[in-house]
């Protein structure tokens, strides 16, 4: 089954404790992206990657890191989480076909609470 | 001005009603446009892409007005299962990379 998986689905942590949220897709997609969703603000893009070893900042990259060592994986790293990073996080992937509207496939989301 | 704006609703409509949502975007160089649907606490899923000529998929019709920089979604014969939040998504430059989501419009279809 074609899918994007994220782990963990729920996480409660404390300020300053490094954490990683994993994201993996089995569709051989070139493009992967991380979003955070907050009430009234919609989804905001944190980082995206066009291919292995190629990553770029989105609209709200501060406080986050990513890596793309393998095509299927795109982990999101919070080196020193703060309470303002409490949010619902989604990973997404899509192909990069030329001239086509490329559908983004989303993972189930990770609900993070930073105390 | 926000890059993508939507009326947050909620829109409460009876079954069978026709409902329309609008979305405005600020970057005139935007190239691709989409409507996604998000059920409560779930991931967004593509409902339909929005092409320049407009397009229809069953009960759903999407229109794009580049001159006025707005996108619309029309739902005819609403079903209870249409209750969800509808997200307008715009792709300004760099194309294929940067996607901007609107805050969403919540629809409740009532029996």
PDB file of C-alpha atoms in Angstrom:
ATOM      1  CA  UNK A   1       0.000   0.000   0.000  1.00  0.00           C
ATOM      2  CA  UNK A   2       1.322   3.409  -1.016  1.00  0.00           C
ATOM      3  CA  UNK A   3       1.728   5.508   2.084  1.00  0.00           C
ATOM      4  CA  UNK A   4       3.606   8.048   4.147  1.00  0.00           C
ATOM      5  CA  UNK A   5       4.328   6.992   7.705  1.00  0.00           C
ATOM      6  CA  UNK A   6       5.310   9.148  10.654  1.00  0.00           C
ATOM      7  CA  UNK A   7       6.538   8.223  14.099  1.00  0.00           C
ATOM      8  CA  UNK A   8       5.722   8.848  16.808  1.00  0.00           C
ATOM      9  CA  UNK A   9       2.069   9.795  16.379  1.00  0.00           C
ATOM     10  CA  UNK A  10       1.927  11.482  19.764  1.00  0.00           C
ATOM     11  CA  UNK A  11       4.754  12.898  21.848  1.00  0.00           C
ATOM     12  CA  UNK A  12       4.892  14.877  25.062  1.00  0.00           C
ATOM     13  CA  UNK A  13       8.320  16.184  25.968  1.00  0.00           C
ATOM     14  CA  UNK A  14      10.009  18.908  27.958  1.00  0.00           C
ATOM     15  CA  UNK A  15      11.786  22.062  26.879  1.00  0.00           C
ATOM     16  CA  UNK A  16      15.293  21.456  25.609  1.00  0.00           C
ATOM     17  CA  UNK A  17      15.147  17.694  25.156  1.00  0.00           C
ATOM     18  CA  UNK A  18      16.203  16.859  21.617  1.00  0.00           C
ATOM     19  CA  UNK A  19      13.745  14.838  19.602  1.00  0.00           C
ATOM     20  CA  UNK A  20      13.355  13.398  16.108  1.00  0.00           C
ATOM     21  CA  UNK A  21      10.140  12.734  14.228  1.00  0.00           C
ATOM     22  CA  UNK A  22      10.629  10.205  11.468  1.00  0.00           C
ATOM     23  CA  UNK A  23       8.922  10.258   8.078  1.00  0.00           C
ATOM     24  CA  UNK A  24       9.104   7.548   5.455  1.00  0.00           C
ATOM     25  CA  UNK A  25       7.401   7.086   2.080  1.00  0.00           C
ATOM     26  CA  UNK A  26       7.251   3.994  -0.141  1.00  0.00           C
ATOM     27  CA  UNK A  27       6.251   5.691  -3.401  1.00  0.00           C
ATOM     28  CA  UNK A  28       9.751   6.572  -4.633  1.00  0.00           C
ATOM     29  CA  UNK A  29       8.837  10.267  -4.508  1.00  0.00           C
ATOM     30  CA  UNK A  30      11.523  12.859  -5.060  1.00  0.00           C
ATOM     31  CA  UNK A  31       9.812  15.646  -3.119  1.00  0.00           C
ATOM     32  CA  UNK A  32       9.221  15.557   0.630  1.00  0.00           C
ATOM     33  CA  UNK A  33       8.098  18.294   2.960  1.00  0.00           C
ATOM     34  CA  UNK A  34       7.314  19.034   6.599  1.00  0.00           C
ATOM     35  CA  UNK A  35       4.432  21.220   7.752  1.00  0.00           C
ATOM     36  CA  UNK A  36       3.099  22.336  11.072  1.00  0.00           C
ATOM     37  CA  UNK A  37      -0.570  23.076  11.613  1.00  0.00           C
ATOM     38  CA  UNK A  38      -1.826  25.489  14.241  1.00  0.00           C
ATOM     39  CA  UNK A  39      -5.389  26.705  14.852  1.00  0.00           C
ATOM     40  CA  UNK A  40      -6.285  29.669  12.670  1.00  0.00           C
ATOM     41  CA  UNK A  41      -2.973  29.569  10.814  1.00  0.00           C
ATOM     42  CA  UNK A  42      -3.381  26.568   8.554  1.00  0.00           C
ATOM     43  CA  UNK A  43      -0.464  24.425   7.461  1.00  0.00           C
ATOM     44  CA  UNK A  44       2.864  26.202   7.260  1.00  0.00           C
ATOM     45  CA  UNK A  45       5.845  24.710   5.488  1.00  0.00           C
ATOM     46  CA  UNK A  46       8.914  24.113   7.654  1.00  0.00           C
ATOM     47  CA  UNK A  47      11.408  22.488   5.274  1.00  0.00           C
ATOM     48  CA  UNK A  48      11.239  20.650   1.997  1.00  0.00           C
ATOM     49  CA  UNK A  49      13.516  18.464  -0.068  1.00  0.00           C
ATOM     50  CA  UNK A  50      13.622  18.045  -3.824  1.00  0.00           C
ATOM     51  CA  UNK A  51      15.829  14.945  -3.679  1.00  0.00           C
ATOM     52  CA  UNK A  52      18.523  13.183  -1.689  1.00  0.00           C
ATOM     53  CA  UNK A  53      20.921  15.644  -0.040  1.00  0.00           C
ATOM     54  CA  UNK A  54      18.861  18.622  -1.278  1.00  0.00           C
ATOM     55  CA  UNK A  55      16.913  20.508   1.385  1.00  0.00           C
ATOM     56  CA  UNK A  56      15.516  24.041   1.557  1.00  0.00           C
ATOM     57  CA  UNK A  57      13.831  26.216   4.137  1.00  0.00           C
ATOM     58  CA  UNK A  58      10.111  26.777   4.030  1.00  0.00           C
ATOM     59  CA  UNK A  59       8.243  29.582   5.728  1.00  0.00           C
ATOM     60  CA  UNK A  60       8.925  28.655   9.366  1.00  0.00           C
ATOM     61  CA  UNK A  61      12.288  26.819   9.605  1.00  0.00           C
ATOM     62  CA  UNK A  62      13.562  28.354  12.859  1.00  0.00           C
ATOM     63  CA  UNK A  63      14.196  25.748  15.536  1.00  0.00           C
ATOM     64  CA  UNK A  64      14.067  22.799  13.149  1.00  0.00           C
ATOM     65  CA  UNK A  65      16.554  20.721  11.191  1.00  0.00           C
ATOM     66  CA  UNK A  66      16.053  18.087   8.527  1.00  0.00           C
ATOM     67  CA  UNK A  67      18.162  15.643   6.571  1.00  0.00           C
ATOM     68  CA  UNK A  68      17.628  13.622   3.406  1.00  0.00           C
ATOM     69  CA  UNK A  69      20.226  10.881   3.305  1.00  0.00           C
ATOM     70  CA  UNK A  70      17.911   8.389   1.629  1.00  0.00           C
ATOM     71  CA  UNK A  71      15.116   9.019  -0.832  1.00  0.00           C
ATOM     72  CA  UNK A  72      12.449   7.413   1.320  1.00  0.00           C
ATOM     73  CA  UNK A  73      13.237   9.096   4.655  1.00  0.00           C
ATOM     74  CA  UNK A  74      12.993  12.716   5.760  1.00  0.00           C
ATOM     75  CA  UNK A  75      13.357  13.088   9.543  1.00  0.00           C
ATOM     76  CA  UNK A  76      12.487  16.305  11.360  1.00  0.00           C
ATOM     77  CA  UNK A  77      14.818  17.195  14.217  1.00  0.00           C
ATOM     78  CA  UNK A  78      14.128  19.570  17.071  1.00  0.00           C
ATOM     79  CA  UNK A  79      17.485  20.148  18.744  1.00  0.00           C
ATOM     80  CA  UNK A  80      16.094  22.130  21.670  1.00  0.00           C
ATOM     81  CA  UNK A  81      12.287  22.107  21.630  1.00  0.00           C
ATOM     82  CA  UNK A  82      10.376  25.018  23.099  1.00  0.00           C
ATOM     83  CA  UNK A  83       6.695  25.351  24.036  1.00  0.00           C
ATOM     84  CA  UNK A  84       5.965  27.406  20.895  1.00  0.00           C
ATOM     85  CA  UNK A  85       6.775  24.289  18.872  1.00  0.00           C
ATOM     86  CA  UNK A  86       3.754  22.535  20.319  1.00  0.00           C
ATOM     87  CA  UNK A  87       1.778  21.731  17.206  1.00  0.00           C
ATOM     88  CA  UNK A  88       0.442  19.104  14.823  1.00  0.00           C
ATOM     89  CA  UNK A  89       3.135  18.115  12.322  1.00  0.00           C
ATOM     90  CA  UNK A  90       2.578  16.566   8.906  1.00  0.00           C
ATOM     91  CA  UNK A  91       5.069  15.057   6.525  1.00  0.00           C
ATOM     92  CA  UNK A  92       4.175  14.939   2.836  1.00  0.00           C
ATOM     93  CA  UNK A  93       5.656  13.572  -0.369  1.00  0.00           C
ATOM     94  CA  UNK A  94       5.009  13.882  -4.075  1.00  0.00           C
ATOM     95  CA  UNK A  95       6.560  13.062  -7.395  1.00  0.00           C
ATOM     96  CA  UNK A  96       8.095  15.818  -9.514  1.00  0.00           C
ATOM     97  CA  UNK A  97       6.619  15.089 -12.916  1.00  0.00           C
ATOM     98  CA  UNK A  98       7.210  17.897 -15.379  1.00  0.00           C
ATOM     99  CA  UNK A  99       4.181  19.940 -16.362  1.00  0.00           C
ATOM    100  CA  UNK A 100       1.817  18.110 -14.057  1.00  0.00           C
ATOM    101  CA  UNK A 101      -0.057  19.081 -10.972  1.00  0.00           C
ATOM    102  CA  UNK A 102       1.653  16.835  -8.458  1.00  0.00           C
ATOM    103  CA  UNK A 103      -0.513  15.582  -5.614  1.00  0.00           C
ATOM    104  CA  UNK A 104       1.017  15.695  -2.172  1.00  0.00           C
ATOM    105  CA  UNK A 105       0.437  12.614  -0.020  1.00  0.00           C
ATOM    106  CA  UNK A 106       0.404  13.297   3.688  1.00  0.00           C
ATOM    107  CA  UNK A 107       1.365  11.191   6.666  1.00  0.00           C
ATOM    108  CA  UNK A 108      -1.109  10.740   9.533  1.00  0.00           C
ATOM    109  CA  UNK A 109       0.404  13.534  11.608  1.00  0.00           C
ATOM    110  CA  UNK A 110       2.415  13.797  14.812  1.00  0.00           C
ATOM    111  CA  UNK A 111       0.919  15.692  17.703  1.00  0.00           C
ATOM    112  CA  UNK A 112       3.756  17.217  19.710  1.00  0.00           C
ATOM    113  CA  UNK A 113       3.430  18.880  23.095  1.00  0.00           C
ATOM    114  CA  UNK A 114       6.438  20.653  24.590  1.00  0.00           C
ATOM    115  CA  UNK A 115       6.079  21.461  28.292  1.00  0.00           C
TER     116      UNK A 115
ATOM    117  CA  UNK B   1      -2.168  40.637   3.749  1.00  0.00           C
ATOM    118  CA  UNK B   2      -1.931  36.856   4.160  1.00  0.00           C
ATOM    119  CA  UNK B   3      -0.706  34.927   1.140  1.00  0.00           C
ATOM    120  CA  UNK B   4      -3.813  32.756   0.970  1.00  0.00           C
ATOM    121  CA  UNK B   5      -7.088  33.738   2.603  1.00  0.00           C
ATOM    122  CA  UNK B   6     -10.273  31.795   3.127  1.00  0.00           C
ATOM    123  CA  UNK B   7     -13.508  32.404   4.983  1.00  0.00           C
ATOM    124  CA  UNK B   8     -13.078  30.145   8.046  1.00  0.00           C
ATOM    125  CA  UNK B   9     -16.802  29.479   8.343  1.00  0.00           C
ATOM    126  CA  UNK B  10     -18.260  27.317   9.653  1.00  0.00           C
ATOM    127  CA  UNK B  11     -20.708  26.865   6.845  1.00  0.00           C
ATOM    128  CA  UNK B  12     -23.696  24.930   8.158  1.00  0.00           C
ATOM    129  CA  UNK B  13     -25.879  23.693   5.318  1.00  0.00           C
ATOM    130  CA  UNK B  14     -28.669  21.122   4.999  1.00  0.00           C
ATOM    131  CA  UNK B  15     -28.215  17.954   2.999  1.00  0.00           C
ATOM    132  CA  UNK B  16     -28.805  18.558  -0.676  1.00  0.00           C
ATOM    133  CA  UNK B  17     -27.766  22.193  -0.565  1.00  0.00           C
ATOM    134  CA  UNK B  18     -25.269  23.827  -2.884  1.00  0.00           C
ATOM    135  CA  UNK B  19     -22.386  25.580  -1.172  1.00  0.00           C
ATOM    136  CA  UNK B  20     -19.533  27.656  -2.536  1.00  0.00           C
ATOM    137  CA  UNK B  21     -16.175  28.529  -1.020  1.00  0.00           C
ATOM    138  CA  UNK B  22     -13.800  31.215  -2.177  1.00  0.00           C
ATOM    139  CA  UNK B  23     -10.093  31.608  -1.682  1.00  0.00           C
ATOM    140  CA  UNK B  24      -7.905  34.587  -2.549  1.00  0.00           C
ATOM    141  CA  UNK B  25      -4.158  34.597  -3.033  1.00  0.00           C
ATOM    142  CA  UNK B  26      -1.688  37.453  -3.049  1.00  0.00           C
ATOM    143  CA  UNK B  27       1.138  36.284  -5.316  1.00  0.00           C
ATOM    144  CA  UNK B  28       0.104  36.849  -8.911  1.00  0.00           C
ATOM    145  CA  UNK B  29       2.960  34.631 -10.116  1.00  0.00           C
ATOM    146  CA  UNK B  30       1.380  31.568  -8.500  1.00  0.00           C
ATOM    147  CA  UNK B  31       1.122  28.697 -10.910  1.00  0.00           C
ATOM    148  CA  UNK B  32      -0.664  25.673  -9.472  1.00  0.00           C
ATOM    149  CA  UNK B  33      -3.805  25.595  -7.368  1.00  0.00           C
ATOM    150  CA  UNK B  34      -5.493  22.870  -5.396  1.00  0.00           C
ATOM    151  CA  UNK B  35      -8.334  22.097  -3.031  1.00  0.00           C
ATOM    152  CA  UNK B  36      -7.552  19.632  -0.261  1.00  0.00           C
ATOM    153  CA  UNK B  37     -10.014  18.155   2.186  1.00  0.00           C
ATOM    154  CA  UNK B  38      -9.152  17.573   5.841  1.00  0.00           C
ATOM    155  CA  UNK B  39     -11.308  15.600   8.239  1.00  0.00           C
ATOM    156  CA  UNK B  40     -11.048  16.388  11.925  1.00  0.00           C
ATOM    157  CA  UNK B  41      -7.576  15.509  13.276  1.00  0.00           C
ATOM    158  CA  UNK B  42      -6.678  13.667  10.067  1.00  0.00           C
ATOM    159  CA  UNK B  43      -4.225  14.360   7.284  1.00  0.00           C
ATOM    160  CA  UNK B  44      -5.205  16.527   4.299  1.00  0.00           C
ATOM    161  CA  UNK B  45      -6.119  14.692   1.117  1.00  0.00           C
ATOM    162  CA  UNK B  46      -6.297  16.065  -2.405  1.00  0.00           C
ATOM    163  CA  UNK B  47      -9.850  16.825  -3.479  1.00  0.00           C
ATOM    164  CA  UNK B  48      -9.055  18.326  -6.843  1.00  0.00           C
ATOM    165  CA  UNK B  49      -6.568  20.415  -8.725  1.00  0.00           C
ATOM    166  CA  UNK B  50      -7.781  23.723 -10.168  1.00  0.00           C
ATOM    167  CA  UNK B  51      -6.991  24.331 -13.799  1.00  0.00           C
ATOM    168  CA  UNK B  52      -7.161  27.611 -15.687  1.00  0.00           C
ATOM    169  CA  UNK B  53     -10.177  26.486 -17.693  1.00  0.00           C
ATOM    170  CA  UNK B  54     -12.036  25.297 -14.606  1.00  0.00           C
ATOM    171  CA  UNK B  55     -12.778  21.668 -13.927  1.00  0.00           C
ATOM    172  CA  UNK B  56     -15.498  19.444 -12.578  1.00  0.00           C
ATOM    173  CA  UNK B  57     -15.434  16.142 -10.730  1.00  0.00           C
ATOM    174  CA  UNK B  58     -18.885  14.799 -10.013  1.00  0.00           C
ATOM    175  CA  UNK B  59     -20.594  17.151  -7.591  1.00  0.00           C
ATOM    176  CA  UNK B  60     -17.505  19.342  -7.247  1.00  0.00           C
ATOM    177  CA  UNK B  61     -16.566  22.225  -9.528  1.00  0.00           C
ATOM    178  CA  UNK B  62     -13.427  24.332  -9.209  1.00  0.00           C
ATOM    179  CA  UNK B  63     -12.803  27.651 -10.898  1.00  0.00           C
ATOM    180  CA  UNK B  64      -9.749  29.869 -11.165  1.00  0.00           C
ATOM    181  CA  UNK B  65      -9.843  33.603 -11.811  1.00  0.00           C
ATOM    182  CA  UNK B  66      -6.268  34.753 -12.344  1.00  0.00           C
ATOM    183  CA  UNK B  67      -7.200  38.382 -12.956  1.00  0.00           C
ATOM    184  CA  UNK B  68      -8.871  38.675  -9.569  1.00  0.00           C
ATOM    185  CA  UNK B  69      -6.575  36.128  -7.935  1.00  0.00           C
ATOM    186  CA  UNK B  70      -9.227  33.890  -6.498  1.00  0.00           C
ATOM    187  CA  UNK B  71     -10.196  30.245  -6.608  1.00  0.00           C
ATOM    188  CA  UNK B  72     -13.599  28.826  -5.915  1.00  0.00           C
ATOM    189  CA  UNK B  73     -15.034  25.446  -5.026  1.00  0.00           C
ATOM    190  CA  UNK B  74     -18.688  24.617  -5.591  1.00  0.00           C
ATOM    191  CA  UNK B  75     -20.275  21.574  -3.999  1.00  0.00           C
ATOM    192  CA  UNK B  76     -23.676  20.547  -5.307  1.00  0.00           C
ATOM    193  CA  UNK B  77     -26.146  18.215  -3.608  1.00  0.00           C
ATOM    194  CA  UNK B  78     -24.214  18.216  -0.327  1.00  0.00           C
ATOM    195  CA  UNK B  79     -23.881  14.922   1.538  1.00  0.00           C
ATOM    196  CA  UNK B  80     -23.317  14.365   5.245  1.00  0.00           C
ATOM    197  CA  UNK B  81     -19.949  12.886   4.285  1.00  0.00           C
ATOM    198  CA  UNK B  82     -18.872  16.224   2.785  1.00  0.00           C
ATOM    199  CA  UNK B  83     -18.520  17.641   6.309  1.00  0.00           C
ATOM    200  CA  UNK B  84     -14.847  18.549   6.628  1.00  0.00           C
ATOM    201  CA  UNK B  85     -12.443  21.451   6.377  1.00  0.00           C
ATOM    202  CA  UNK B  86     -11.544  22.512   2.853  1.00  0.00           C
ATOM    203  CA  UNK B  87      -8.047  23.849   2.323  1.00  0.00           C
ATOM    204  CA  UNK B  88      -7.070  26.070  -0.564  1.00  0.00           C
ATOM    205  CA  UNK B  89      -3.453  25.513  -1.658  1.00  0.00           C
ATOM    206  CA  UNK B  90      -1.388  27.754  -3.918  1.00  0.00           C
ATOM    207  CA  UNK B  91       2.036  27.210  -5.443  1.00  0.00           C
ATOM    208  CA  UNK B  92       3.923  30.489  -5.808  1.00  0.00           C
ATOM    209  CA  UNK B  93       7.524  30.472  -7.016  1.00  0.00           C
ATOM    210  CA  UNK B  94       9.660  28.422  -6.664  1.00  0.00           C
ATOM    211  CA  UNK B  95       7.257  26.226  -8.582  1.00  0.00           C
ATOM    212  CA  UNK B  96       6.799  22.682  -7.434  1.00  0.00           C
ATOM    213  CA  UNK B  97       8.527  23.426  -4.162  1.00  0.00           C
ATOM    214  CA  UNK B  98       6.820  26.044  -2.088  1.00  0.00           C
ATOM    215  CA  UNK B  99       3.183  25.356  -1.235  1.00  0.00           C
ATOM    216  CA  UNK B 100       1.079  27.823   0.715  1.00  0.00           C
ATOM    217  CA  UNK B 101      -2.039  26.605   2.468  1.00  0.00           C
ATOM    218  CA  UNK B 102      -5.008  28.709   3.408  1.00  0.00           C
ATOM    219  CA  UNK B 103      -6.389  28.386   6.948  1.00  0.00           C
ATOM    220  CA  UNK B 104      -9.302  26.306   5.697  1.00  0.00           C
ATOM    221  CA  UNK B 105     -13.067  26.622   5.554  1.00  0.00           C
ATOM    222  CA  UNK B 106     -15.099  24.340   7.763  1.00  0.00           C
ATOM    223  CA  UNK B 107     -18.241  22.796   6.313  1.00  0.00           C
ATOM    224  CA  UNK B 108     -20.924  21.008   8.307  1.00  0.00           C
ATOM    225  CA  UNK B 109     -23.689  19.327   6.337  1.00  0.00           C
ATOM    226  CA  UNK B 110     -26.699  18.799   8.554  1.00  0.00           C
ATOM    227  CA  UNK B 111     -29.390  16.094   8.198  1.00  0.00           C
TER     228      UNK B 111
END
